[in-house]
Short mmCIF file of C-alpha atoms in Angstrom, two decimals:
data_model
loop_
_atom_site.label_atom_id
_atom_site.label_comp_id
_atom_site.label_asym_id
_atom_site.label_seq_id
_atom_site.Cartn_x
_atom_site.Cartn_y
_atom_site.Cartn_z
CA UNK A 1 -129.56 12.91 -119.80
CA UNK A 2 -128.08 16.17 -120.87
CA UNK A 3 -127.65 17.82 -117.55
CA UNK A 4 -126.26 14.41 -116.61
CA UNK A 5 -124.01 14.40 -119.12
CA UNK A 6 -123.12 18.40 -118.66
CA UNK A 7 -122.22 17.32 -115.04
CA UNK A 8 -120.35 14.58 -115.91
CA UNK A 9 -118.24 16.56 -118.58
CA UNK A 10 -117.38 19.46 -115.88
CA UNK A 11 -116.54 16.84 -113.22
CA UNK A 12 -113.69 15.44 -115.75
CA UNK A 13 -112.72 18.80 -116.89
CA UNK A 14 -112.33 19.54 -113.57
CA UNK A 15 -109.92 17.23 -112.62
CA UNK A 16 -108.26 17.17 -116.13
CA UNK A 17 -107.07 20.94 -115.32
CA UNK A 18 -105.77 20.38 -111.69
CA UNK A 19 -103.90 17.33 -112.82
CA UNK A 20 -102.45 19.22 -115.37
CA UNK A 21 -101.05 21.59 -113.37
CA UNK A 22 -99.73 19.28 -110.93
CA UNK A 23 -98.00 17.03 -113.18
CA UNK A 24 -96.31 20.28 -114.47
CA UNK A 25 -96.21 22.33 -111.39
CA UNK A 26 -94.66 20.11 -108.14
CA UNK A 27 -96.77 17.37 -107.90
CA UNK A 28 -98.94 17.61 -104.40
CA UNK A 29 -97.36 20.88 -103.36
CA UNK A 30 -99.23 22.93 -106.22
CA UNK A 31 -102.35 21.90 -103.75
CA UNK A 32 -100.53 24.88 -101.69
CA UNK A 33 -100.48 27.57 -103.72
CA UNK A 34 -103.63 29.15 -103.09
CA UNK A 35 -102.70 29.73 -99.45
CA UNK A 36 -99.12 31.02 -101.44
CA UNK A 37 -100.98 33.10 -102.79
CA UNK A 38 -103.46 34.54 -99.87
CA UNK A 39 -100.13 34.76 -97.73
CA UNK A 40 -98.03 36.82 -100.25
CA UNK A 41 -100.99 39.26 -101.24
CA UNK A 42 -101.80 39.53 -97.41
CA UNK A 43 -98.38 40.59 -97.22
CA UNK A 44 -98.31 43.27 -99.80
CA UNK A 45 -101.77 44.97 -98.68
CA UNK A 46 -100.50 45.36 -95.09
CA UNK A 47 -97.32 46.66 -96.55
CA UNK A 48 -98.10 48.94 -98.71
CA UNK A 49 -101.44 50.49 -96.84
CA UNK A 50 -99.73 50.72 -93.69
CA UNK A 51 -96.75 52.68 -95.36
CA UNK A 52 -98.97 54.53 -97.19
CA UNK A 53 -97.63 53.68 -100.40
CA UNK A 54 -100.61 52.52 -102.15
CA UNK A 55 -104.18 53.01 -100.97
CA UNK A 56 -107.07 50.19 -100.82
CA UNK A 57 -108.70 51.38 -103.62
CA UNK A 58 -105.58 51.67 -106.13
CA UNK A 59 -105.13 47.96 -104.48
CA UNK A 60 -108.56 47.06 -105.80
CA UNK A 61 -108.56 48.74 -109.22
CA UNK A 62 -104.95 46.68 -109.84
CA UNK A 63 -106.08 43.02 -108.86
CA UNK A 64 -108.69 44.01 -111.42
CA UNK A 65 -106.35 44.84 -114.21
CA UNK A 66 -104.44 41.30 -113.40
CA UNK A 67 -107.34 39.28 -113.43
CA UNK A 68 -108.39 40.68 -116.89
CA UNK A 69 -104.66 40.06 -117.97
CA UNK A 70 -104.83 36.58 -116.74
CA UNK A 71 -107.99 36.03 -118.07
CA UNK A 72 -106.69 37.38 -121.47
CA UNK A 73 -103.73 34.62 -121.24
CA UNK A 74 -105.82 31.84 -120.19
CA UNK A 75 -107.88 32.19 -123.38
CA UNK A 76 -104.74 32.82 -125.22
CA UNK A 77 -103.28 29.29 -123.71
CA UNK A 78 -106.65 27.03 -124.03
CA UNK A 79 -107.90 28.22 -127.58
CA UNK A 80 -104.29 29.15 -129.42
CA UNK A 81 -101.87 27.23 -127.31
CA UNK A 82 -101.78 23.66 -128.09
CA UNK A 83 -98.30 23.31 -129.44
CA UNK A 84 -97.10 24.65 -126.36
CA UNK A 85 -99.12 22.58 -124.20
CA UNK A 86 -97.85 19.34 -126.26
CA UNK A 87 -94.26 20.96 -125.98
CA UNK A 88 -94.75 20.91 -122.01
CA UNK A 89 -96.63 17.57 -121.64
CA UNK A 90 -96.49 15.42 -124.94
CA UNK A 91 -98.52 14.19 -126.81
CA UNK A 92 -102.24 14.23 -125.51
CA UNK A 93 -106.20 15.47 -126.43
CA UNK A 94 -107.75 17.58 -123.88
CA UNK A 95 -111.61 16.97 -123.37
CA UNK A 96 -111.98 20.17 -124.93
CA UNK A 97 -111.06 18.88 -128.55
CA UNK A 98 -112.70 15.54 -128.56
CA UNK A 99 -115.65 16.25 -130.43
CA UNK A 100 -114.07 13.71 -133.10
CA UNK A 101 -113.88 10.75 -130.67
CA UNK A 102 -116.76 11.40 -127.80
CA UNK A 103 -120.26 11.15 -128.76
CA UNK A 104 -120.63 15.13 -127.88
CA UNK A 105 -120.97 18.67 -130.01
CA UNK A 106 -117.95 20.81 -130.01
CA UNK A 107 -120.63 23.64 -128.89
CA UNK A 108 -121.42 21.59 -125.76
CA UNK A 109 -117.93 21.00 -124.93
CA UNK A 110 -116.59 24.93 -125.57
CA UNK A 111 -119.51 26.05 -123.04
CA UNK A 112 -118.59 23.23 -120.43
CA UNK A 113 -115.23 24.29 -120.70
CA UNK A 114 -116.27 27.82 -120.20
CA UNK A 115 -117.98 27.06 -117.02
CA UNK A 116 -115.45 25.11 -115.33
CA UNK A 117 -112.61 27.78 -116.17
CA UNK A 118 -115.26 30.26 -114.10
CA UNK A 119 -115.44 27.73 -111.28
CA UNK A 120 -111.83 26.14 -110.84
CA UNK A 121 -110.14 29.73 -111.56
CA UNK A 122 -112.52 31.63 -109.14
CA UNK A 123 -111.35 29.11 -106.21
CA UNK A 124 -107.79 28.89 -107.13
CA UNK A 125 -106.79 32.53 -107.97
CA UNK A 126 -109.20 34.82 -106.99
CA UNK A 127 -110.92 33.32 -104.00
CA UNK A 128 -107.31 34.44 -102.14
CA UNK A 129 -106.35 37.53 -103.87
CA UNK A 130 -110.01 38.50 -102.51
CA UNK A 131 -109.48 37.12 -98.70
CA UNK A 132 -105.73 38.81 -99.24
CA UNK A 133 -107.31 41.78 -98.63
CA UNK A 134 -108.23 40.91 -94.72
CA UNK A 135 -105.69 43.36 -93.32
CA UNK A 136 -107.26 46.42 -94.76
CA UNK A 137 -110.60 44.69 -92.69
CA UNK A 138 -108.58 44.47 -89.87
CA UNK A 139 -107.75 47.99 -89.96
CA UNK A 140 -111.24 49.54 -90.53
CA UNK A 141 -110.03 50.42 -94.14
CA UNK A 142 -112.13 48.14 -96.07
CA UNK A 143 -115.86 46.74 -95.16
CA UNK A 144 -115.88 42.48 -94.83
CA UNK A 145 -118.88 42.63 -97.11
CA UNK A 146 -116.58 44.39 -99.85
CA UNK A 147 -114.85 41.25 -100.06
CA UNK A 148 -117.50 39.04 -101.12
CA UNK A 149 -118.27 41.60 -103.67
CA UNK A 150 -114.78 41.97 -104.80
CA UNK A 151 -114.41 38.22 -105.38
CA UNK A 152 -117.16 38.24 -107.75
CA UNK A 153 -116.07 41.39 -109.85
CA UNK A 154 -112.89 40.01 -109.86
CA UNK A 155 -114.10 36.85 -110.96
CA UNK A 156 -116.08 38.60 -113.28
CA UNK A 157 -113.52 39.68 -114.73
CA UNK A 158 -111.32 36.99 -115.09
CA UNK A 159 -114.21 35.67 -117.52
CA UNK A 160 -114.16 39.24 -119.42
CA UNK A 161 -110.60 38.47 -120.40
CA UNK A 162 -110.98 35.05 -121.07
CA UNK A 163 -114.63 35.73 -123.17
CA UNK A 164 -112.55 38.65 -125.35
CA UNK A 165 -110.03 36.05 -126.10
CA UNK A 166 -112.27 33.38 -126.67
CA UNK A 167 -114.32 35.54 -129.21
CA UNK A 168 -111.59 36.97 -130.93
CA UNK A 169 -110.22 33.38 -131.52
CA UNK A 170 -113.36 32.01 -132.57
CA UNK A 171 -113.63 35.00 -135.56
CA UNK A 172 -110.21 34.10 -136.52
CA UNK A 173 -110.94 30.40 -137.29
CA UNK A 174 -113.55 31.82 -139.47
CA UNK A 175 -111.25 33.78 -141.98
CA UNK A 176 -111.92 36.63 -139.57
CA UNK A 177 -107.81 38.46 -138.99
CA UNK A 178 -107.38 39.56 -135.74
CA UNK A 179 -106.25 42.45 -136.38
CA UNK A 180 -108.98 43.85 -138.39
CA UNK A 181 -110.88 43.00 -134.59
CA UNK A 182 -108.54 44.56 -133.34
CA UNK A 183 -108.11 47.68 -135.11
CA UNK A 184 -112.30 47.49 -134.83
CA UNK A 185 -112.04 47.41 -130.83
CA UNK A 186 -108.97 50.16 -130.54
CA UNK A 187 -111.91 52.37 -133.01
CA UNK A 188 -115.03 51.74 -130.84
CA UNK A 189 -112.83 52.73 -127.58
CA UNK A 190 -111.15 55.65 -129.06
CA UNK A 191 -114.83 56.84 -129.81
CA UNK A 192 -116.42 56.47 -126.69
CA UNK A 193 -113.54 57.64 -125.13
CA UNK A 194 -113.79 61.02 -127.39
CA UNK A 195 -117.68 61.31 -126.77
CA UNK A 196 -116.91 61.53 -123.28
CA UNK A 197 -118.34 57.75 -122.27
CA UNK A 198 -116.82 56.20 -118.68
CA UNK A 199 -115.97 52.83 -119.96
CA UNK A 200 -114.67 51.87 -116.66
CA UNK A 201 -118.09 51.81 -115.07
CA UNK A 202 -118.89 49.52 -117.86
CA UNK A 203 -116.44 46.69 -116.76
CA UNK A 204 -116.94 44.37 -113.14
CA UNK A 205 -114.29 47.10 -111.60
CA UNK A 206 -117.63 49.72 -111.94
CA UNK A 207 -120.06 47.66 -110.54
CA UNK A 208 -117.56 47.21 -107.65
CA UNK A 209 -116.99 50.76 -107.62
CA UNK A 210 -120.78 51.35 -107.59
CA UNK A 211 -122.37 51.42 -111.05
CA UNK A 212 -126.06 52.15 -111.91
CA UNK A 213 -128.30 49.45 -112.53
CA UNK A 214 -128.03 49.91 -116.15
CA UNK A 215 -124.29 49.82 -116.39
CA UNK A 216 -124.48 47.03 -114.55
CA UNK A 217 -126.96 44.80 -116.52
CA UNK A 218 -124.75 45.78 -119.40
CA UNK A 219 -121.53 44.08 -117.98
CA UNK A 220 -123.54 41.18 -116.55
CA UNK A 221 -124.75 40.89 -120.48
CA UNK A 222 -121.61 41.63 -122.26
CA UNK A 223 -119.88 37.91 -120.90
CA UNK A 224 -122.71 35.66 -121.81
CA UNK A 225 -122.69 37.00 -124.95
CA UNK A 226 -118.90 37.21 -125.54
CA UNK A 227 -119.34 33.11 -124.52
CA UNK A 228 -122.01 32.27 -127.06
CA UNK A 229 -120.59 34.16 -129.97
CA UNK A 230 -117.36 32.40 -129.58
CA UNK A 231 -119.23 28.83 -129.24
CA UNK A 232 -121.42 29.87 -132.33
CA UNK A 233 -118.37 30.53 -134.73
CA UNK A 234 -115.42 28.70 -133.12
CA UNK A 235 -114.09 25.78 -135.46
CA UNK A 236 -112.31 23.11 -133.74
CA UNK A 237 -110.48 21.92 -137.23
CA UNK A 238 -109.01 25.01 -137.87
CA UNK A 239 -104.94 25.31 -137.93
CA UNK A 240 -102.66 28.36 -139.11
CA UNK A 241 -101.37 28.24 -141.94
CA UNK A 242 -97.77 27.43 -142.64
CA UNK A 243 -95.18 30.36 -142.89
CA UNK A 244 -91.97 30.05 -144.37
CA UNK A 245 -88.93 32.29 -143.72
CA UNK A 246 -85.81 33.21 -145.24
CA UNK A 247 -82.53 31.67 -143.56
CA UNK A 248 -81.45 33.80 -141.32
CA UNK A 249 -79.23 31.90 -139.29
CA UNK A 250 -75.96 32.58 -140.94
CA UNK A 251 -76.75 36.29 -141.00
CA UNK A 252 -77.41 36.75 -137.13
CA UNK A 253 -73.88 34.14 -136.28
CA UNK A 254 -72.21 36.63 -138.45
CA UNK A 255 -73.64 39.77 -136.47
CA UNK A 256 -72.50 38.46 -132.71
CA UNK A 257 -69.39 39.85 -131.21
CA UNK A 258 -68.49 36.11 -129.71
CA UNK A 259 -66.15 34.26 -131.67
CA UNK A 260 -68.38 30.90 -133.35
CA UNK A 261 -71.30 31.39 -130.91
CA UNK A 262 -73.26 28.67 -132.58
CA UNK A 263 -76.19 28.12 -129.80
CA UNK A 264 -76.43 31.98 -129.00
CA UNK A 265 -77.14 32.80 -132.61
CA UNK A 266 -80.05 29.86 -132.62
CA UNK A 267 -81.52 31.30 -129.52
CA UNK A 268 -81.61 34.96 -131.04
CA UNK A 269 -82.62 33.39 -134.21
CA UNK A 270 -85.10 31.33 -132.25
CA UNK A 271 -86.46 34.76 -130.58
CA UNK A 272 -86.76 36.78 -133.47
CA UNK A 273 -88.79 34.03 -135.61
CA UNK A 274 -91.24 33.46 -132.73
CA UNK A 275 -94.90 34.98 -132.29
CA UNK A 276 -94.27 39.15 -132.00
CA UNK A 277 -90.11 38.45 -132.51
CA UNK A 278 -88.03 41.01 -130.53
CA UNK A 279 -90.84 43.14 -129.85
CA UNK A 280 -92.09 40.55 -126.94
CA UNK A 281 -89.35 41.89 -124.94
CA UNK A 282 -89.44 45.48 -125.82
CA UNK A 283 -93.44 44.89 -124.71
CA UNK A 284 -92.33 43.94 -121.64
CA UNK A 285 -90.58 46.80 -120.71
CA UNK A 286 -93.10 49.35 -121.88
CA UNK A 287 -95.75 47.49 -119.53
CA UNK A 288 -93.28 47.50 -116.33
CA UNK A 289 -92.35 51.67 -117.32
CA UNK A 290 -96.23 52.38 -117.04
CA UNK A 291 -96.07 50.32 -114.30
CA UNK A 292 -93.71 52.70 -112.40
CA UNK A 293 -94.40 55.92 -113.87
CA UNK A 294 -98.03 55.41 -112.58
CA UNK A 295 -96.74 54.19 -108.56
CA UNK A 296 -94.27 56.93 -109.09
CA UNK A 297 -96.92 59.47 -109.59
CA UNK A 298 -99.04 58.05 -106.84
CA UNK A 299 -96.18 57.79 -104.25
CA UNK A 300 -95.43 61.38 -104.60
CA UNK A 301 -99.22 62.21 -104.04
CA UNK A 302 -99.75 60.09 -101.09
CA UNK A 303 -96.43 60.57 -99.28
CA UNK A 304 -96.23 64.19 -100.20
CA UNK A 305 -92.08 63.97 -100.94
CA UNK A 306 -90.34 64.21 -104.34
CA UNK A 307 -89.75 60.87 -104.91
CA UNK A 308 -86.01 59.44 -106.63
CA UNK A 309 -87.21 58.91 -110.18
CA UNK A 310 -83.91 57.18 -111.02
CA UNK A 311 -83.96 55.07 -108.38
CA UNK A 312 -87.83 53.91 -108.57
CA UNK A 313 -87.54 53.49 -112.08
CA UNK A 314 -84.50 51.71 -112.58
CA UNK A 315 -85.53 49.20 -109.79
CA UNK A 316 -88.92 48.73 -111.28
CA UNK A 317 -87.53 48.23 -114.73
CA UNK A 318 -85.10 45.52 -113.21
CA UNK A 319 -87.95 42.86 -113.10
CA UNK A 320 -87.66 42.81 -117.20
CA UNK A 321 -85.04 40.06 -116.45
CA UNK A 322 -87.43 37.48 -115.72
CA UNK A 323 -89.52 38.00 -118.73
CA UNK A 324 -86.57 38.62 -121.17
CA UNK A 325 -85.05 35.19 -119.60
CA UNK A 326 -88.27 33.42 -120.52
CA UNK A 327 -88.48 34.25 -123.58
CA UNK A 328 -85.30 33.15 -124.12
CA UNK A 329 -85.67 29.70 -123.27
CA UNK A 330 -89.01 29.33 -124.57
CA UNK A 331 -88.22 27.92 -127.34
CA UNK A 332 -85.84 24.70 -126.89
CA UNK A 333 -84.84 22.63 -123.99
CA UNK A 334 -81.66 20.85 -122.82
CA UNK A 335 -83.17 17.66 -124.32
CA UNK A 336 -82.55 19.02 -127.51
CA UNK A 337 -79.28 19.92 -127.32
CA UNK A 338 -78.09 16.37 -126.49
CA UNK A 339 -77.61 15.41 -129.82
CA UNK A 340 -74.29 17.70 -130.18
CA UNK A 341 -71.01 17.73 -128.53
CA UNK A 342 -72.95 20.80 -126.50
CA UNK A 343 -73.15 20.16 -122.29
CA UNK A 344 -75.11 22.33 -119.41
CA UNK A 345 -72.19 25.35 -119.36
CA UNK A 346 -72.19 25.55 -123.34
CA UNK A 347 -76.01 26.26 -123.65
CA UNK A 348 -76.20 28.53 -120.42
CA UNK A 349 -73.20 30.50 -121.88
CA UNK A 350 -75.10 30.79 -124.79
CA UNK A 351 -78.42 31.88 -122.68
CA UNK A 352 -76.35 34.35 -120.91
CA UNK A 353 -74.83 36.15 -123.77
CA UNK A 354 -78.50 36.43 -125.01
CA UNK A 355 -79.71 37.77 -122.18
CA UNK A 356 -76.62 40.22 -122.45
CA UNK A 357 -77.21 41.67 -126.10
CA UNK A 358 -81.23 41.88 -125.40
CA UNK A 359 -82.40 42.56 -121.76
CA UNK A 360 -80.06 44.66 -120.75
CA UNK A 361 -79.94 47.43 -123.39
CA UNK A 362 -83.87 47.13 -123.52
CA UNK A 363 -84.09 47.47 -119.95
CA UNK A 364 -81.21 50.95 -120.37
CA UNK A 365 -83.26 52.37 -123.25
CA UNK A 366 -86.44 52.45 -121.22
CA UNK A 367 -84.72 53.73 -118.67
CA UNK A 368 -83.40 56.91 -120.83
CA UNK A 369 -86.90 57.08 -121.74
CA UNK A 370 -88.10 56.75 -118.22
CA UNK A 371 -85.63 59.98 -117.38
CA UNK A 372 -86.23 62.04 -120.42
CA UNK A 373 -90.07 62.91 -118.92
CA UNK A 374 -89.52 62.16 -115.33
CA UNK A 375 -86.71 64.56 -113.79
CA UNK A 376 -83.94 63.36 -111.78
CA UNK A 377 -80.92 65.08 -110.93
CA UNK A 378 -77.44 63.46 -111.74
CA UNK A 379 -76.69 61.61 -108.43
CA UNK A 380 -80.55 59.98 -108.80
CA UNK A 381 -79.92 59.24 -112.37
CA UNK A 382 -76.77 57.69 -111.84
CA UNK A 383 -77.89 55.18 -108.62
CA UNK A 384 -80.97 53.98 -110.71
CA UNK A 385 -78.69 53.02 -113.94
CA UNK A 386 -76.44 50.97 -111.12
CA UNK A 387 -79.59 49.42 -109.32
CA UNK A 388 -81.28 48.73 -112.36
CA UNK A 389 -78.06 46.61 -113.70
CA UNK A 390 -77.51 45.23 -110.47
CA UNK A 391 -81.40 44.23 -110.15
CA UNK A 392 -81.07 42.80 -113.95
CA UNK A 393 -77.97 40.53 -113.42
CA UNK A 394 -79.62 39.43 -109.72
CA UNK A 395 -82.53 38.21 -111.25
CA UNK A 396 -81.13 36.60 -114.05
CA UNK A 397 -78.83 34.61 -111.59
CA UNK A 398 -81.59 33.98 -109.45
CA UNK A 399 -83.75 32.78 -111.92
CA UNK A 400 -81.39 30.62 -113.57
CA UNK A 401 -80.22 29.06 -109.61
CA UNK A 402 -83.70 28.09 -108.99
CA UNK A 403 -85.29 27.14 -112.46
CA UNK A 404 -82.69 26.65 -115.05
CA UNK A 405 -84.02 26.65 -118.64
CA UNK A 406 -87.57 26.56 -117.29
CA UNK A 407 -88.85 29.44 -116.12
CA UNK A 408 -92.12 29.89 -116.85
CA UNK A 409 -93.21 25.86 -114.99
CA UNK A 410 -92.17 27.07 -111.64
CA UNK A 411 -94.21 29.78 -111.22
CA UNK A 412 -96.72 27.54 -109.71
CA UNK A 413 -94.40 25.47 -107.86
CA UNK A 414 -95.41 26.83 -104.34
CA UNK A 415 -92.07 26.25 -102.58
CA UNK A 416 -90.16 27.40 -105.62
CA UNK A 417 -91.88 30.57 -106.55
CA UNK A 418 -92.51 31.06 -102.75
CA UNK A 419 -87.96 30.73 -103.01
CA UNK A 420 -87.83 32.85 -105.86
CA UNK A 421 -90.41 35.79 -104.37
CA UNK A 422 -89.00 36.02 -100.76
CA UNK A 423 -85.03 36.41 -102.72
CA UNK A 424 -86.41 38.81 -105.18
CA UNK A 425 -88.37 40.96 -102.55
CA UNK A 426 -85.78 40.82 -99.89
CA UNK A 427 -83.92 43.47 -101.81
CA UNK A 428 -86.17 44.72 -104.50
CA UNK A 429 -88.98 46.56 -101.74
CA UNK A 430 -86.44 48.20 -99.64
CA UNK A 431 -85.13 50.01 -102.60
CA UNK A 432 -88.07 50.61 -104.43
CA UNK A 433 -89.73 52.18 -100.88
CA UNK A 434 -86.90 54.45 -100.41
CA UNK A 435 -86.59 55.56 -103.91
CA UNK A 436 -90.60 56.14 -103.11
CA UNK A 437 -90.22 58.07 -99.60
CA UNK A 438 -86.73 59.71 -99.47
CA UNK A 439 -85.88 63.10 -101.37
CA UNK A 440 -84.69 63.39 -104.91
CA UNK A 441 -81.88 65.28 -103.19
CA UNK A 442 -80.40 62.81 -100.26
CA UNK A 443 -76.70 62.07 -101.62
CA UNK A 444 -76.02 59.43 -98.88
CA UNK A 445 -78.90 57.70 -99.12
CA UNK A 446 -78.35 57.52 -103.21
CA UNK A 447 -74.57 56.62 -102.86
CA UNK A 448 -76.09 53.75 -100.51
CA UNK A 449 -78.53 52.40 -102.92
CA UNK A 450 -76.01 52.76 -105.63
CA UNK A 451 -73.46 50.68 -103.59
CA UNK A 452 -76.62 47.82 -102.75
CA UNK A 453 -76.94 47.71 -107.36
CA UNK A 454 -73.27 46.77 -106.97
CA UNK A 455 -74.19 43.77 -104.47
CA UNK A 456 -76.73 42.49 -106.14
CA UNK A 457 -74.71 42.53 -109.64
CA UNK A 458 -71.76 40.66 -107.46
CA UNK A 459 -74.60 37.97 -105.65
CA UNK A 460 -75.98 37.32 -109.26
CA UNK A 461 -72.95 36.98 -110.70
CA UNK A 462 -71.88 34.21 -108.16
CA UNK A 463 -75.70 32.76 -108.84
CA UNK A 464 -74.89 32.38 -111.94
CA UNK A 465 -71.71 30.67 -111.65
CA UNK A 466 -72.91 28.20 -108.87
CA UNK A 467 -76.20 26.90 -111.44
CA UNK A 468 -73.61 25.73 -114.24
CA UNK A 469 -72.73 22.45 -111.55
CA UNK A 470 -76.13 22.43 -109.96
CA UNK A 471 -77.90 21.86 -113.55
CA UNK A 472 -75.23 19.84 -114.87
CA UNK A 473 -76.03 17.55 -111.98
CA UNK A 474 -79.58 17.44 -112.29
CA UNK A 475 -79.08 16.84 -116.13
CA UNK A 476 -77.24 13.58 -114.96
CA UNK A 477 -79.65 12.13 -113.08
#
C-alpha cells in the first residue's frame, strides 16, 4: 500500500509540474526545450573550446555553479513562492500542500516531492547541458564516460541547491530567521576556508573532479540529510507575517524628473517595497561584474593577449537589462491597469522611464567600478561605456518586442527564448570575443566596436517604438 501509494503520488506530481509549465510556457512547444537547450549549449562548447576562449574544464566547473543556482531558485519557488505561483496561474493547491484534504502526511508528500524534482529536473535540464558537451567528445577533449559522470554531479547538485533551500525554509517556519542560518553558514565557511579546508572537493563538482572516497561519502551524505531535516521541521501552515510600511508613494512622484508620472512612480514604488528593494538590481550587476572580471582574467591567460577591459566589461555588464526589466514588471500586469484611463503606450512609457533612472546608472556605476581595478586606456574605456549603453537599450527593446510586460514566462517558451537568444547573441559574442582576443591598444578596431554600441542603441530604440502597436494589438484581442 505505501509504495503503491508513493508511486502513485510521484506519477501525479509528475505530470502536475510539466503541465504547469506548459500551460505557462507555450503550450506543446515547451516539449522542445530540452533539445533548445542541448542545441544552444552544443553551440557554446564548440565555440568557445575551439576559439580557445574557455577550456572544458572551466566549462564543467560553470554548469556546476548554474545548476546549484537553479537548484537554489527552485527551492526558493516551491517552498516560498506561492503568491507568485497564484499571481501566474490563479487560484489553485499543488499536491504538495494537500495534506489538509488527501488522506496523506505532509512528511510523505515533502519527500515525494523531493524525489520527483530529482527525476523530472535531471531529464529536463541537465540530461542536455550534460550531452551539450558532445563536441569536446568529438574533439578528443573530453572522455564519453565523463559525461555520464557529469550528468550525475550535476544532478547532484541541482539537489544540493534545492536541499539548502529546502532546509533553510523549513528552520524558518519554525521561528528559526534566516539570517541567523545564514550568518551561521557564511561563519562555518569562513572557518574552513581559514584552516586551510578544500570545500570544493566537498561538493558533486569534487567528486567529478576526482575526490577521495571519504570526500565523497560525505557529499553523497550531506543531501539525504539536508532532505530529512527539512521534512522533519518544515510546517506546511506557516505564513509571514504581515508588514506594514509608511506611504511612500507621494514622496517618490515628487522625486521623478517627469512631469505627473503617476505609473512610473508606482513601479519604482512597487520595486523598492518588494523582497531585497533596489538592491535586487544592484545584485544583479555585482553577479554579471564577477562574471566578467573572472572570463576576463581567463581570456588573457589562455589567449596570451591583453584583452580590452572596457570593451569586455561593458558588453558583459549590458545583459543587466534583462534582469533590471524583470524586475520591473514583476510586480503588476496590464490587467491591472485597465481600470484607469491608462492604455499599452502609457504603462510602457512608464516601464521605460524606470528602466531609465535604474538600469542604466547601475549598469555605469559597475562599470566605473569594473575600470577602477581593471586598466584600460582612454579609447578602451570610452568604446565599452558606448557598447555597454548600446547593449542596455538593445536588450531592453528586444525584450520588450518579444515579451512585453512578461519577461520572466518566456524563458521557457522554446521558439521565443530560442528568438530572443539567437538576436541577443548575434551581436553580443562578436563583441565580447574581440574585446577578449584583440589588443588593449587597436584604435580601429575600438572606434569599430564603439560605432556597432551606437547601432544597437539606434535598433533598440526602433524595438522599442515598434512594441507600443504590437502589444496594444495583442491587448485587444
Amino acid at each position: 500500500m505505501t509504495a503503491s501509494l508513493n508511486r502513485r503520488l510521484f506519477v501525479e506530481m509528475l505530470r502536475e509540474e510539466w503541465r504547469m509549465h506548459a500551460d505557462l510556457f507555450g503550450g506543446v512547444r515547451f516539449a522542445a526545450f530540452p533539445l533548445f537547450v542541448l542545441g544552444l549549449g552544443g553551440g557554446a562548447v564548440w565555440l568557445l573550446t575551439t576559439t580557445s576562449v574557455a577550456t572544458v574544464d572551466a566549462l564543467i566547473l560553470g554548469v556546476h555553479a548554474l545548476a546549484f543556482a537553479f537548484g537554489l531558485q527552485t527551492g526558493t519557488t516551491a517552498f516560498l513562492g506561492r503568491d507568485a505561483m497564484r499571481n501566474l496561474l490563479g487560484d489553485m493547491t499543488l499536491l504538495l500542500f494537500t495534506a489538509r484534504t488527501l488522506p496523506v502526511s505532509q512528511r510523505r508528500l515533502l519527500a515525494v516531492f523531493l524525489v520527483k524534482d530529482a527525476v523530472y529536473y535531471s531529464g529536463l535540464f541537465m540530461l542536455p547541458m550534460a550531452l551539450s558537451f558532445a563536441p569536446a567528445v568529438a574533439a578528443g577533449l573530453l572522455a564519453p564516460v565523463e559525461i555520464a559522470v557529469l550528468w550525475g554531479t550535476a544532478t547532484a547538485t541541482f539537489l544540493l541547491g534545492v536541499t539548502v533551500t529546502f532546509a533553510g525554509v523549513a528552520l524558518s517556519t519554525r521561528g528559526v530567521s534566516g539570517r541567523v542560518v545564514a550568518l551561521a553558514l557564511a561563519i562555518a565557511v569562513g572557518v574552513a576556508f581559514a584552516a586551510g579546508v578544500d570545500l570544493v572537493r566537498f561538493t558533486p563538482y569534487g567528486v567529478y573532479a576526482g575526490a577521495s572516497v571519504l570526500e565523497t561519502v560525505a557529499v553523497v551524505a550531506a543531501i539525504p540529510v539536508l532532505g530529512v531535516l527539512g521534512v522533519a521541521t518544515y510546517d506546511a501552515n506557516y505564513s509571514a507575517p504581515a508588514r506594514t510600511a509608511a506611504d511612500a508613494y507621494t514622496r517618490w512622484r515628487s522625486r521623478l524628473p517627469f512631469a505627473d508620472d503617476a505609473v512610473t512612480a508606482k513601479t519604482l514604488l512597487d520595486l523598492s517595497r518588494s523582497s531585497g528593494g533596489v538592491f535586487k538590481v544592484a545584485f544583479s550587476g555585482a553577479i554579471l561584474l564577477a562574471v566578467g572580471v573572472f572570463l576576463l582574467e581567463l581570456a588573457g591567460e589562455i589567449a596570451g593577449v591583453d584583452p580590452s577591459p572596457g570593451v569586455t566589461l561593458g558588453a558583459i555588464l549590458g545583459l543587466s537589462a534583462f534582469t533590471t526589466y524583470n524586475w520591473l514588471t514583476q510586480f503588476d500586469s496590464l490587467d491591472e491597469y485597465r481600470l484607469y484611463p491608462l492604455d499599452v503606450a502609457d504603462v510602457l512609457r512608464a516601464k521605460r522611464r524606470a528602466f531609465l533612472l535604474v538600469g542604466l546608472p547601475t549598469g555605469l556605476a559597475f562599470y566605473a567600478l569594473a575600470l577602477a581595478f581593471q586598466f584600460a586606456s582612454v579609447g578602451d574605456a570610452l568604446a565599452g561605456v558606448v557598447v555597454h549603453v548600446g547593449i542596455q537599450t538593445y536588450l531592453f527593446g528586444v525584450t520588450v518586442y518579444l515579451a512585453g510586460f512578461s519577461p520572466n514566462e518566456f524563458l521557457f517558451d522554446t521558439v521565443l527564448f530560442a528568438a530572443f537568444t539567437l538576436a541577443v547573441a548575434a551581436p553580443l559574442v562578436p563583441i565580447v570575443v574581440a574585446g577578449f582576443v584583440v589588443s588593449a591598444g587597436t584604435p580601429v578596431v575600438l572606434a569599430g566596436i564603439a560605432v556597432s554600441g551606437v547601432v544597437l542603441a539606434f535598433a533598440g530604440g526602433v524595438l522599442v517604438r515598434r512594441a507600443t502597436p504590437k502589444w496594444e494589438r495583442l491587448t485587444r484581442t
